Amino acid sequence: MIMVIGRILSYLLCTVTVTVYASASNGMDISAIETHVNWRHLDRTSCGRTRYDDSKERIIDGDEAKIGQFPWLARIGVQMETVTLFSCAGSLLNRYYVLSAAHCGESHNVVRLGEHDIITKEDCEDDVCVPPVQDINIEQHYFFGYNTSSHLRDFQIILLQRPAIYNDFVKPVCLPYGHVLTKNFIGEAVKIAGWGYTDTKTLDLPEVLMYIVAPVLHRSTCNAVYKHPLDETQFCIGFKHERKDSCSGDSGAPVTKYMKASEKRQHFQIAIVSYGLTVCGNGPAVYTNVLYYMPLILDQIVKS
């Protein structure tokens, strides 16, 4: 049997306790999403923008991210007296909420924003230095009926105890709206970033934020590999043989697509890192489809 593994770092084992139950419909009611009252808590004008979007600087698709390339990326961990252990990732939705994977569990108590290099206290690049990271305690984890067997509903929303402070290196990602909600992403290239293992055999962890560009595949590609067939609430993303993949430690990280929904292009989160093969890079991985769960996500965003 092909073994699968969630993308959480193995040194932290979490037991998922469902805090909030809810159900999604069999299909998306686009009008209900577009007119949802809680959009007032999300800034659709300035979300999903980075310091590189309006510049002429070209970022080559590769491995090491530039400082501020993914300002919505969050590290999620357990803060103890002398050390903080990070094992999952997430995305900042607004000043109070972070979206992550349900299988990361509820043992985490802190979210770190504005990180790039996990070794240095101050991140600098091309004479630009980043403000100190923001470590914010977690007030509540919200779950939506995660199935540990099929990995369905593998998402959670984290409420922060205090608001994040926005700057060029801490900004929210865009949630899908407009025609993004109905787009067929099969064959499209998307970006996945995180601090997860770069090699599961040697257990090498990167010092800086890494990312890959990978294609969205037909679900049948993953169905040929995994025990549980994927449904419309999941994406199959990755490569068959190129050794590029998300990995342990990337759980909950956002999958983003840079595209236009209104007047300008923005970075939209379309998926969440869920699970993959035990040996990362041996095939595509499975991701939670954010578009499908938009009604539940919006229901939970009640402050800004």
PDB file of C-alpha atoms in Angstrom:
ATOM      1  CA  MET A   1       0.000   0.000   0.000  1.00  0.00           C
ATOM      2  CA  ILE A   2       1.257   3.473  -0.848  1.00  0.00           C
ATOM      3  CA  MET A   3       1.874   5.372   2.375  1.00  0.00           C
ATOM      4  CA  VAL A   4       0.686   8.933   2.703  1.00  0.00           C
ATOM      5  CA  ILE A   5       1.663  11.555   5.201  1.00  0.00           C
ATOM      6  CA  GLY A   6       0.298  14.924   6.234  1.00  0.00           C
ATOM      7  CA  ARG A   7       2.773  17.712   5.731  1.00  0.00           C
ATOM      8  CA  ILE A   8       3.208  18.388   9.471  1.00  0.00           C
ATOM      9  CA  LEU A   9       6.689  18.007  10.966  1.00  0.00           C
ATOM     10  CA  SER A  10       6.959  14.682  12.753  1.00  0.00           C
ATOM     11  CA  TYR A  11       8.375  16.050  16.025  1.00  0.00           C
ATOM     12  CA  LEU A  12       4.954  17.396  16.954  1.00  0.00           C
ATOM     13  CA  LEU A  13       2.070  14.929  17.060  1.00  0.00           C
ATOM     14  CA  CYS A  14      -1.338  16.583  17.276  1.00  0.00           C
ATOM     15  CA  THR A  15      -4.662  15.021  18.147  1.00  0.00           C
ATOM     16  CA  VAL A  16      -7.446  16.755  16.270  1.00  0.00           C
ATOM     17  CA  THR A  17     -10.412  17.741  18.398  1.00  0.00           C
ATOM     18  CA  VAL A  18     -13.310  19.177  16.465  1.00  0.00           C
ATOM     19  CA  THR A  19     -14.292  22.490  17.972  1.00  0.00           C
ATOM     20  CA  VAL A  20     -16.835  23.706  15.445  1.00  0.00           C
ATOM     21  CA  TYR A  21     -18.929  21.525  13.138  1.00  0.00           C
ATOM     22  CA  ALA A  22     -20.382  22.781   9.897  1.00  0.00           C
ATOM     23  CA  SER A  23     -21.290  21.390   6.522  1.00  0.00           C
ATOM     24  CA  ALA A  24     -20.657  22.546   3.000  1.00  0.00           C
ATOM     25  CA  SER A  25     -23.199  22.246   0.236  1.00  0.00           C
ATOM     26  CA  ASN A  26     -22.753  19.861  -2.684  1.00  0.00           C
ATOM     27  CA  GLY A  27     -22.022  22.844  -4.900  1.00  0.00           C
ATOM     28  CA  MET A  28     -20.984  26.450  -4.594  1.00  0.00           C
ATOM     29  CA  ASP A  29     -23.617  29.153  -4.464  1.00  0.00           C
ATOM     30  CA  ILE A  30     -21.592  31.886  -6.139  1.00  0.00           C
ATOM     31  CA  SER A  31     -24.114  34.638  -5.482  1.00  0.00           C
ATOM     32  CA  ALA A  32     -24.233  33.748  -1.775  1.00  0.00           C
ATOM     33  CA  ILE A  33     -20.434  33.937  -1.621  1.00  0.00           C
ATOM     34  CA  GLU A  34     -20.230  37.235  -3.482  1.00  0.00           C
ATOM     35  CA  THR A  35     -22.868  38.887  -1.296  1.00  0.00           C
ATOM     36  CA  HIS A  36     -21.686  37.439   2.006  1.00  0.00           C
ATOM     37  CA  VAL A  37     -21.856  40.066   4.723  1.00  0.00           C
ATOM     38  CA  ASN A  38     -18.428  39.172   6.122  1.00  0.00           C
ATOM     39  CA  TRP A  39     -16.553  40.427   3.069  1.00  0.00           C
ATOM     40  CA  ARG A  40     -16.632  43.722   4.971  1.00  0.00           C
ATOM     41  CA  HIS A  41     -13.893  42.291   7.187  1.00  0.00           C
ATOM     42  CA  LEU A  42     -11.603  41.531   4.220  1.00  0.00           C
ATOM     43  CA  ASP A  43      -9.836  44.159   2.124  1.00  0.00           C
ATOM     44  CA  ARG A  44     -10.229  42.960  -1.449  1.00  0.00           C
ATOM     45  CA  THR A  45      -8.433  46.060  -2.763  1.00  0.00           C
ATOM     46  CA  SER A  46      -5.052  45.691  -1.055  1.00  0.00           C
ATOM     47  CA  CYS A  47      -4.926  41.924  -0.350  1.00  0.00           C
ATOM     48  CA  GLY A  48      -2.617  39.670  -2.304  1.00  0.00           C
ATOM     49  CA  ARG A  49      -0.167  42.419  -3.202  1.00  0.00           C
ATOM     50  CA  THR A  50       3.613  42.295  -2.706  1.00  0.00           C
ATOM     51  CA  ARG A  51       6.462  44.758  -2.992  1.00  0.00           C
ATOM     52  CA  TYR A  52       7.421  43.148  -6.318  1.00  0.00           C
ATOM     53  CA  ASP A  53       4.093  43.316  -8.141  1.00  0.00           C
ATOM     54  CA  ASP A  54       4.527  46.842  -9.545  1.00  0.00           C
ATOM     55  CA  SER A  55       8.270  46.676 -10.066  1.00  0.00           C
ATOM     56  CA  LYS A  56      10.178  45.663 -13.159  1.00  0.00           C
ATOM     57  CA  GLU A  57      12.185  43.135 -11.161  1.00  0.00           C
ATOM     58  CA  ARG A  58      11.602  39.635 -12.478  1.00  0.00           C
ATOM     59  CA  ILE A  59      11.461  36.787  -9.996  1.00  0.00           C
ATOM     60  CA  ILE A  60      12.628  33.593 -11.656  1.00  0.00           C
ATOM     61  CA  ASP A  61      10.611  30.512 -10.779  1.00  0.00           C
ATOM     62  CA  GLY A  62      12.885  28.675  -8.410  1.00  0.00           C
ATOM     63  CA  ASP A  63      13.584  27.472  -4.924  1.00  0.00           C
ATOM     64  CA  GLU A  64      14.513  30.340  -2.588  1.00  0.00           C
ATOM     65  CA  ALA A  65      11.941  33.076  -2.101  1.00  0.00           C
ATOM     66  CA  LYS A  66      12.847  36.728  -1.988  1.00  0.00           C
ATOM     67  CA  ILE A  67      12.144  38.704   1.170  1.00  0.00           C
ATOM     68  CA  GLY A  68       8.530  39.845   1.061  1.00  0.00           C
ATOM     69  CA  GLN A  69       7.550  37.614  -1.857  1.00  0.00           C
ATOM     70  CA  PHE A  70       4.925  35.813   0.282  1.00  0.00           C
ATOM     71  CA  PRO A  71       3.991  38.352   3.007  1.00  0.00           C
ATOM     72  CA  TRP A  72       0.834  36.425   3.992  1.00  0.00           C
ATOM     73  CA  LEU A  73       2.756  33.297   4.976  1.00  0.00           C
ATOM     74  CA  ALA A  74       2.550  32.344   8.656  1.00  0.00           C
ATOM     75  CA  ARG A  75       4.470  29.851  10.782  1.00  0.00           C
ATOM     76  CA  ILE A  76       2.383  28.004  13.363  1.00  0.00           C
ATOM     77  CA  GLY A  77       3.994  26.495  16.413  1.00  0.00           C
ATOM     78  CA  VAL A  78       4.127  25.677  20.098  1.00  0.00           C
ATOM     79  CA  GLN A  79       5.757  28.307  22.290  1.00  0.00           C
ATOM     80  CA  MET A  80       7.447  26.948  25.400  1.00  0.00           C
ATOM     81  CA  GLU A  81       9.584  28.610  28.067  1.00  0.00           C
ATOM     82  CA  THR A  82      12.870  28.547  26.193  1.00  0.00           C
ATOM     83  CA  VAL A  83      12.033  27.542  22.627  1.00  0.00           C
ATOM     84  CA  THR A  84       9.266  27.695  20.035  1.00  0.00           C
ATOM     85  CA  LEU A  85       8.790  24.680  17.775  1.00  0.00           C
ATOM     86  CA  PHE A  86       7.124  25.366  14.430  1.00  0.00           C
ATOM     87  CA  SER A  87       5.594  22.467  12.523  1.00  0.00           C
ATOM     88  CA  CYS A  88       2.871  23.943  10.312  1.00  0.00           C
ATOM     89  CA  ALA A  89       2.177  26.934   8.126  1.00  0.00           C
ATOM     90  CA  GLY A  90      -0.805  29.064   7.262  1.00  0.00           C
ATOM     91  CA  SER A  91      -1.939  32.213   5.485  1.00  0.00           C
ATOM     92  CA  LEU A  92      -2.983  35.567   6.911  1.00  0.00           C
ATOM     93  CA  LEU A  93      -6.550  36.479   5.850  1.00  0.00           C
ATOM     94  CA  ASN A  94      -6.857  39.733   7.763  1.00  0.00           C
ATOM     95  CA  ARG A  95      -5.405  41.177  10.964  1.00  0.00           C
ATOM     96  CA  TYR A  96      -7.097  38.530  13.135  1.00  0.00           C
ATOM     97  CA  TYR A  97      -7.435  35.317  11.133  1.00  0.00           C
ATOM     98  CA  VAL A  98      -5.088  32.679   9.715  1.00  0.00           C
ATOM     99  CA  LEU A  99      -6.130  29.813   7.443  1.00  0.00           C
ATOM    100  CA  SER A 100      -4.343  26.475   7.888  1.00  0.00           C
ATOM    101  CA  ALA A 101      -4.817  22.687   7.707  1.00  0.00           C
ATOM    102  CA  ALA A 102      -7.063  20.844  10.178  1.00  0.00           C
ATOM    103  CA  HIS A 103      -4.623  17.948  10.547  1.00  0.00           C
ATOM    104  CA  CYS A 104      -2.174  20.365  12.183  1.00  0.00           C
ATOM    105  CA  GLY A 105      -4.446  20.048  15.208  1.00  0.00           C
ATOM    106  CA  GLU A 106      -5.092  22.433  18.090  1.00  0.00           C
ATOM    107  CA  SER A 107      -1.910  22.047  20.158  1.00  0.00           C
ATOM    108  CA  HIS A 108      -0.290  25.114  18.619  1.00  0.00           C
ATOM    109  CA  ASN A 109      -0.435  28.312  20.624  1.00  0.00           C
ATOM    110  CA  VAL A 110       1.460  30.882  18.557  1.00  0.00           C
ATOM    111  CA  VAL A 111       1.565  32.271  15.020  1.00  0.00           C
ATOM    112  CA  ARG A 112       4.674  33.978  13.633  1.00  0.00           C
ATOM    113  CA  LEU A 113       4.347  36.537  10.837  1.00  0.00           C
ATOM    114  CA  GLY A 114       7.013  38.286   8.792  1.00  0.00           C
ATOM    115  CA  GLU A 115       9.558  35.434   8.855  1.00  0.00           C
ATOM    116  CA  HIS A 116      12.033  34.725   6.060  1.00  0.00           C
ATOM    117  CA  ASP A 117      15.319  33.399   7.425  1.00  0.00           C
ATOM    118  CA  ILE A 118      14.659  31.217  10.467  1.00  0.00           C
ATOM    119  CA  ILE A 119      18.266  31.511  11.681  1.00  0.00           C
ATOM    120  CA  THR A 120      18.923  35.256  11.660  1.00  0.00           C
ATOM    121  CA  LYS A 121      17.223  37.679  14.036  1.00  0.00           C
ATOM    122  CA  GLU A 122      17.076  40.326  11.307  1.00  0.00           C
ATOM    123  CA  ASP A 123      16.381  39.515   7.674  1.00  0.00           C
ATOM    124  CA  CYS A 124      18.141  41.747   5.151  1.00  0.00           C
ATOM    125  CA  GLU A 125      18.403  41.587   1.371  1.00  0.00           C
ATOM    126  CA  ASP A 126      19.789  44.165  -1.083  1.00  0.00           C
ATOM    127  CA  ASP A 127      20.130  46.788   1.674  1.00  0.00           C
ATOM    128  CA  VAL A 128      16.509  46.246   2.726  1.00  0.00           C
ATOM    129  CA  CYS A 129      15.924  44.957   6.253  1.00  0.00           C
ATOM    130  CA  VAL A 130      12.669  43.490   7.485  1.00  0.00           C
ATOM    131  CA  PRO A 131      10.949  44.635  10.710  1.00  0.00           C
ATOM    132  CA  PRO A 132      11.080  42.123  13.590  1.00  0.00           C
ATOM    133  CA  VAL A 133       8.799  39.103  13.295  1.00  0.00           C
ATOM    134  CA  GLN A 134       5.420  39.256  14.988  1.00  0.00           C
ATOM    135  CA  ASP A 135       4.688  36.376  17.381  1.00  0.00           C
ATOM    136  CA  ILE A 136       0.982  36.439  18.223  1.00  0.00           C
ATOM    137  CA  ASN A 137      -0.734  34.034  20.606  1.00  0.00           C
ATOM    138  CA  ILE A 138      -3.632  31.949  19.326  1.00  0.00           C
ATOM    139  CA  GLU A 139      -7.007  32.574  20.908  1.00  0.00           C
ATOM    140  CA  GLN A 140      -9.041  29.844  19.199  1.00  0.00           C
ATOM    141  CA  HIS A 141      -8.887  27.080  16.589  1.00  0.00           C
ATOM    142  CA  TYR A 142     -12.028  26.509  14.490  1.00  0.00           C
ATOM    143  CA  PHE A 143     -12.529  23.130  12.811  1.00  0.00           C
ATOM    144  CA  PHE A 144     -15.165  21.966  10.343  1.00  0.00           C
ATOM    145  CA  GLY A 145     -15.543  18.207  10.683  1.00  0.00           C
ATOM    146  CA  TYR A 146     -12.128  17.035   9.462  1.00  0.00           C
ATOM    147  CA  ASN A 147     -12.104  13.366   8.412  1.00  0.00           C
ATOM    148  CA  THR A 148      -8.805  11.781   9.469  1.00  0.00           C
ATOM    149  CA  SER A 149      -9.282   8.831   7.114  1.00  0.00           C
ATOM    150  CA  SER A 150     -10.240  10.499   3.844  1.00  0.00           C
ATOM    151  CA  HIS A 151      -8.564  13.827   4.723  1.00  0.00           C
ATOM    152  CA  LEU A 152     -11.696  15.679   3.648  1.00  0.00           C
ATOM    153  CA  ARG A 153     -12.391  19.071   5.225  1.00  0.00           C
ATOM    154  CA  ASP A 154      -8.704  19.473   5.990  1.00  0.00           C
ATOM    155  CA  PHE A 155      -8.796  23.133   6.933  1.00  0.00           C
ATOM    156  CA  GLN A 156      -9.037  25.230  10.055  1.00  0.00           C
ATOM    157  CA  ILE A 157      -9.299  28.903  10.878  1.00  0.00           C
ATOM    158  CA  ILE A 158      -7.148  30.362  13.638  1.00  0.00           C
ATOM    159  CA  LEU A 159      -8.223  33.433  15.582  1.00  0.00           C
ATOM    160  CA  LEU A 160      -5.349  35.575  16.904  1.00  0.00           C
ATOM    161  CA  GLN A 161      -5.415  37.175  20.343  1.00  0.00           C
ATOM    162  CA  ARG A 162      -4.332  40.546  18.977  1.00  0.00           C
ATOM    163  CA  PRO A 163      -4.285  42.055  15.491  1.00  0.00           C
ATOM    164  CA  ALA A 164      -1.333  41.698  13.178  1.00  0.00           C
ATOM    165  CA  ILE A 165       0.451  44.881  12.131  1.00  0.00           C
ATOM    166  CA  TYR A 166       0.635  45.240   8.358  1.00  0.00           C
ATOM    167  CA  ASN A 167       3.820  46.255   6.562  1.00  0.00           C
ATOM    168  CA  ASP A 168       5.509  45.290   3.282  1.00  0.00           C
ATOM    169  CA  PHE A 169       6.368  41.899   4.783  1.00  0.00           C
ATOM    170  CA  VAL A 170       3.105  41.131   6.605  1.00  0.00           C
ATOM    171  CA  LYS A 171       0.042  41.377   4.381  1.00  0.00           C
ATOM    172  CA  PRO A 172      -3.096  39.287   3.813  1.00  0.00           C
ATOM    173  CA  VAL A 173      -3.596  36.980   0.874  1.00  0.00           C
ATOM    174  CA  CYS A 174      -6.758  37.324  -1.215  1.00  0.00           C
ATOM    175  CA  LEU A 175      -9.580  34.838  -0.841  1.00  0.00           C
ATOM    176  CA  PRO A 176     -11.259  33.942  -4.154  1.00  0.00           C
ATOM    177  CA  TYR A 177     -13.984  36.201  -5.484  1.00  0.00           C
ATOM    178  CA  GLY A 178     -15.437  37.090  -8.871  1.00  0.00           C
ATOM    179  CA  HIS A 179     -14.524  34.819 -11.765  1.00  0.00           C
ATOM    180  CA  VAL A 180     -11.773  33.228  -9.647  1.00  0.00           C
ATOM    181  CA  LEU A 181     -14.546  31.210  -7.986  1.00  0.00           C
ATOM    182  CA  THR A 182     -15.550  29.551 -11.257  1.00  0.00           C
ATOM    183  CA  LYS A 183     -12.166  29.191 -12.941  1.00  0.00           C
ATOM    184  CA  ASN A 184     -10.979  25.749 -13.967  1.00  0.00           C
ATOM    185  CA  PHE A 185      -7.401  25.602 -12.695  1.00  0.00           C
ATOM    186  CA  ILE A 186      -6.453  22.314 -14.395  1.00  0.00           C
ATOM    187  CA  GLY A 187      -3.150  22.850 -16.180  1.00  0.00           C
ATOM    188  CA  GLU A 188      -2.520  26.172 -14.441  1.00  0.00           C
ATOM    189  CA  ALA A 189       0.783  26.865 -12.672  1.00  0.00           C
ATOM    190  CA  VAL A 190       0.473  27.790  -8.983  1.00  0.00           C
ATOM    191  CA  LYS A 191       2.946  28.682  -6.232  1.00  0.00           C
ATOM    192  CA  ILE A 192       3.494  26.856  -2.939  1.00  0.00           C
ATOM    193  CA  ALA A 193       5.841  28.249  -0.280  1.00  0.00           C
ATOM    194  CA  GLY A 194       7.028  27.017   3.090  1.00  0.00           C
ATOM    195  CA  TRP A 195       9.845  25.996   5.404  1.00  0.00           C
ATOM    196  CA  GLY A 196       9.219  22.229   5.153  1.00  0.00           C
ATOM    197  CA  TYR A 197      11.774  19.496   4.543  1.00  0.00           C
ATOM    198  CA  THR A 198      13.768  19.772   1.337  1.00  0.00           C
ATOM    199  CA  ASP A 199      14.771  16.098   1.612  1.00  0.00           C
ATOM    200  CA  THR A 200      12.826  13.475   3.571  1.00  0.00           C
ATOM    201  CA  LYS A 201      15.745  11.044   3.515  1.00  0.00           C
ATOM    202  CA  THR A 202      18.262  13.388   5.129  1.00  0.00           C
ATOM    203  CA  LEU A 203      15.569  15.426   6.956  1.00  0.00           C
ATOM    204  CA  ASP A 204      17.142  18.649   5.714  1.00  0.00           C
ATOM    205  CA  LEU A 205      15.257  21.801   6.691  1.00  0.00           C
ATOM    206  CA  PRO A 206      15.868  25.069   4.833  1.00  0.00           C
ATOM    207  CA  GLU A 207      17.078  28.181   6.631  1.00  0.00           C
ATOM    208  CA  VAL A 208      15.041  30.490   4.410  1.00  0.00           C
ATOM    209  CA  LEU A 209      11.574  30.432   2.903  1.00  0.00           C
ATOM    210  CA  MET A 210      11.390  28.197  -0.160  1.00  0.00           C
ATOM    211  CA  TYR A 211       8.807  27.884  -2.910  1.00  0.00           C
ATOM    212  CA  ILE A 212       7.945  25.882  -5.994  1.00  0.00           C
ATOM    213  CA  VAL A 213       5.851  26.473  -9.079  1.00  0.00           C
ATOM    214  CA  ALA A 214       3.733  23.416  -9.851  1.00  0.00           C
ATOM    215  CA  PRO A 215       0.824  22.502 -12.142  1.00  0.00           C
ATOM    216  CA  VAL A 216      -2.729  21.675 -11.086  1.00  0.00           C
ATOM    217  CA  LEU A 217      -3.439  18.167 -12.376  1.00  0.00           C
ATOM    218  CA  HIS A 218      -6.594  16.182 -13.028  1.00  0.00           C
ATOM    219  CA  ARG A 219      -7.810  14.419  -9.888  1.00  0.00           C
ATOM    220  CA  SER A 220      -7.435  11.116 -11.724  1.00  0.00           C
ATOM    221  CA  THR A 221      -3.656  11.541 -11.540  1.00  0.00           C
ATOM    222  CA  CYS A 222      -3.780  11.459  -7.733  1.00  0.00           C
ATOM    223  CA  ASN A 223      -6.503   8.797  -7.722  1.00  0.00           C
ATOM    224  CA  ALA A 224      -4.016   6.449  -9.363  1.00  0.00           C
ATOM    225  CA  VAL A 225      -1.642   6.953  -6.431  1.00  0.00           C
ATOM    226  CA  TYR A 226      -3.723   7.370  -3.282  1.00  0.00           C
ATOM    227  CA  LYS A 227      -6.142   5.056  -1.479  1.00  0.00           C
ATOM    228  CA  HIS A 228      -9.011   7.540  -1.180  1.00  0.00           C
ATOM    229  CA  PRO A 229     -10.279   9.050  -4.437  1.00  0.00           C
ATOM    230  CA  LEU A 230     -10.223  12.827  -4.521  1.00  0.00           C
ATOM    231  CA  ASP A 231     -13.469  14.739  -4.847  1.00  0.00           C
ATOM    232  CA  GLU A 232     -14.358  18.304  -5.834  1.00  0.00           C
ATOM    233  CA  THR A 233     -13.187  19.600  -2.449  1.00  0.00           C
ATOM    234  CA  GLN A 234      -9.577  18.680  -3.223  1.00  0.00           C
ATOM    235  CA  PHE A 235      -6.883  19.527  -5.765  1.00  0.00           C
ATOM    236  CA  CYS A 236      -4.151  17.292  -7.172  1.00  0.00           C
ATOM    237  CA  ILE A 237      -1.028  19.419  -7.609  1.00  0.00           C
ATOM    238  CA  GLY A 238       2.566  18.593  -8.448  1.00  0.00           C
ATOM    239  CA  PHE A 239       4.767  16.504 -10.685  1.00  0.00           C
ATOM    240  CA  LYS A 240       5.174  12.827 -11.414  1.00  0.00           C
ATOM    241  CA  HIS A 241       8.964  12.760 -11.637  1.00  0.00           C
ATOM    242  CA  GLU A 242      10.488  16.226 -11.166  1.00  0.00           C
ATOM    243  CA  ARG A 243      11.136  15.918  -7.408  1.00  0.00           C
ATOM    244  CA  LYS A 244       9.442  19.267  -6.733  1.00  0.00           C
ATOM    245  CA  ASP A 245       6.852  19.008  -3.978  1.00  0.00           C
ATOM    246  CA  SER A 246       5.550  20.357  -0.691  1.00  0.00           C
ATOM    247  CA  CYS A 247       6.756  18.285   2.251  1.00  0.00           C
ATOM    248  CA  SER A 248       6.569  17.724   6.006  1.00  0.00           C
ATOM    249  CA  GLY A 249       6.506  21.100   7.709  1.00  0.00           C
ATOM    250  CA  ASP A 250       4.520  22.704   4.880  1.00  0.00           C
ATOM    251  CA  SER A 251       1.127  21.563   6.186  1.00  0.00           C
ATOM    252  CA  GLY A 252      -1.421  24.359   6.043  1.00  0.00           C
ATOM    253  CA  ALA A 253       0.631  26.488   3.660  1.00  0.00           C
ATOM    254  CA  PRO A 254      -1.283  28.369   0.974  1.00  0.00           C
ATOM    255  CA  VAL A 255      -1.350  27.558  -2.719  1.00  0.00           C
ATOM    256  CA  THR A 256      -1.621  30.832  -4.614  1.00  0.00           C
ATOM    257  CA  LYS A 257      -2.352  31.999  -8.141  1.00  0.00           C
ATOM    258  CA  TYR A 258      -1.408  35.465  -9.392  1.00  0.00           C
ATOM    259  CA  MET A 259      -4.282  36.639 -11.551  1.00  0.00           C
ATOM    260  CA  LYS A 260      -6.763  39.415 -12.179  1.00  0.00           C
ATOM    261  CA  ALA A 261     -10.247  39.414 -10.644  1.00  0.00           C
ATOM    262  CA  SER A 262     -10.964  43.119 -10.968  1.00  0.00           C
ATOM    263  CA  GLU A 263      -8.720  45.978 -12.083  1.00  0.00           C
ATOM    264  CA  LYS A 264      -5.326  44.581 -11.147  1.00  0.00           C
ATOM    265  CA  ARG A 265      -3.637  41.257 -10.632  1.00  0.00           C
ATOM    266  CA  GLN A 266      -3.498  39.883  -7.107  1.00  0.00           C
ATOM    267  CA  HIS A 267      -2.350  36.706  -5.374  1.00  0.00           C
ATOM    268  CA  PHE A 268      -5.363  34.500  -4.609  1.00  0.00           C
ATOM    269  CA  GLN A 269      -5.289  31.485  -2.342  1.00  0.00           C
ATOM    270  CA  ILE A 270      -6.994  28.576  -4.045  1.00  0.00           C
ATOM    271  CA  ALA A 271      -5.790  25.660  -1.906  1.00  0.00           C
ATOM    272  CA  ILE A 272      -4.111  24.493   1.306  1.00  0.00           C
ATOM    273  CA  VAL A 273      -1.304  21.924   1.671  1.00  0.00           C
ATOM    274  CA  SER A 274      -2.973  18.743   2.976  1.00  0.00           C
ATOM    275  CA  TYR A 275      -1.084  15.463   2.455  1.00  0.00           C
ATOM    276  CA  GLY A 276       1.202  13.573   0.119  1.00  0.00           C
ATOM    277  CA  LEU A 277       3.499  10.596  -0.276  1.00  0.00           C
ATOM    278  CA  THR A 278       5.849   9.602   2.530  1.00  0.00           C
ATOM    279  CA  VAL A 279       8.832  10.360   0.299  1.00  0.00           C
ATOM    280  CA  CYS A 280       8.155  13.884  -0.910  1.00  0.00           C
ATOM    281  CA  GLY A 281       8.744  14.457  -4.609  1.00  0.00           C
ATOM    282  CA  ASN A 282       7.810  10.937  -5.706  1.00  0.00           C
ATOM    283  CA  GLY A 283       4.520  12.175  -7.104  1.00  0.00           C
ATOM    284  CA  PRO A 284       1.833  14.840  -6.799  1.00  0.00           C
ATOM    285  CA  ALA A 285       0.258  15.743  -3.476  1.00  0.00           C
ATOM    286  CA  VAL A 286      -3.289  16.495  -2.327  1.00  0.00           C
ATOM    287  CA  TYR A 287      -4.542  19.955  -1.396  1.00  0.00           C
ATOM    288  CA  THR A 288      -7.749  21.262   0.151  1.00  0.00           C
ATOM    289  CA  ASN A 289      -9.841  23.281  -2.319  1.00  0.00           C
ATOM    290  CA  VAL A 290     -10.396  26.704  -0.716  1.00  0.00           C
ATOM    291  CA  LEU A 291     -12.956  27.737  -3.336  1.00  0.00           C
ATOM    292  CA  TYR A 292     -15.334  24.984  -2.277  1.00  0.00           C
ATOM    293  CA  TYR A 293     -15.277  25.988   1.380  1.00  0.00           C
ATOM    294  CA  MET A 294     -15.615  29.738   0.900  1.00  0.00           C
ATOM    295  CA  PRO A 295     -19.060  29.927   2.582  1.00  0.00           C
ATOM    296  CA  LEU A 296     -17.720  28.284   5.749  1.00  0.00           C
ATOM    297  CA  ILE A 297     -14.577  30.401   5.755  1.00  0.00           C
ATOM    298  CA  LEU A 298     -16.508  33.636   5.344  1.00  0.00           C
ATOM    299  CA  ASP A 299     -18.942  32.620   8.080  1.00  0.00           C
ATOM    300  CA  GLN A 300     -16.048  32.539  10.545  1.00  0.00           C
ATOM    301  CA  ILE A 301     -14.492  35.915   9.660  1.00  0.00           C
ATOM    302  CA  VAL A 302     -16.402  38.146  12.069  1.00  0.00           C
ATOM    303  CA  LYS A 303     -13.877  40.832  13.017  1.00  0.00           C
ATOM    304  CA  SER A 304     -11.306  43.045  11.359  1.00  0.00           C
TER     305      SER A 304
END
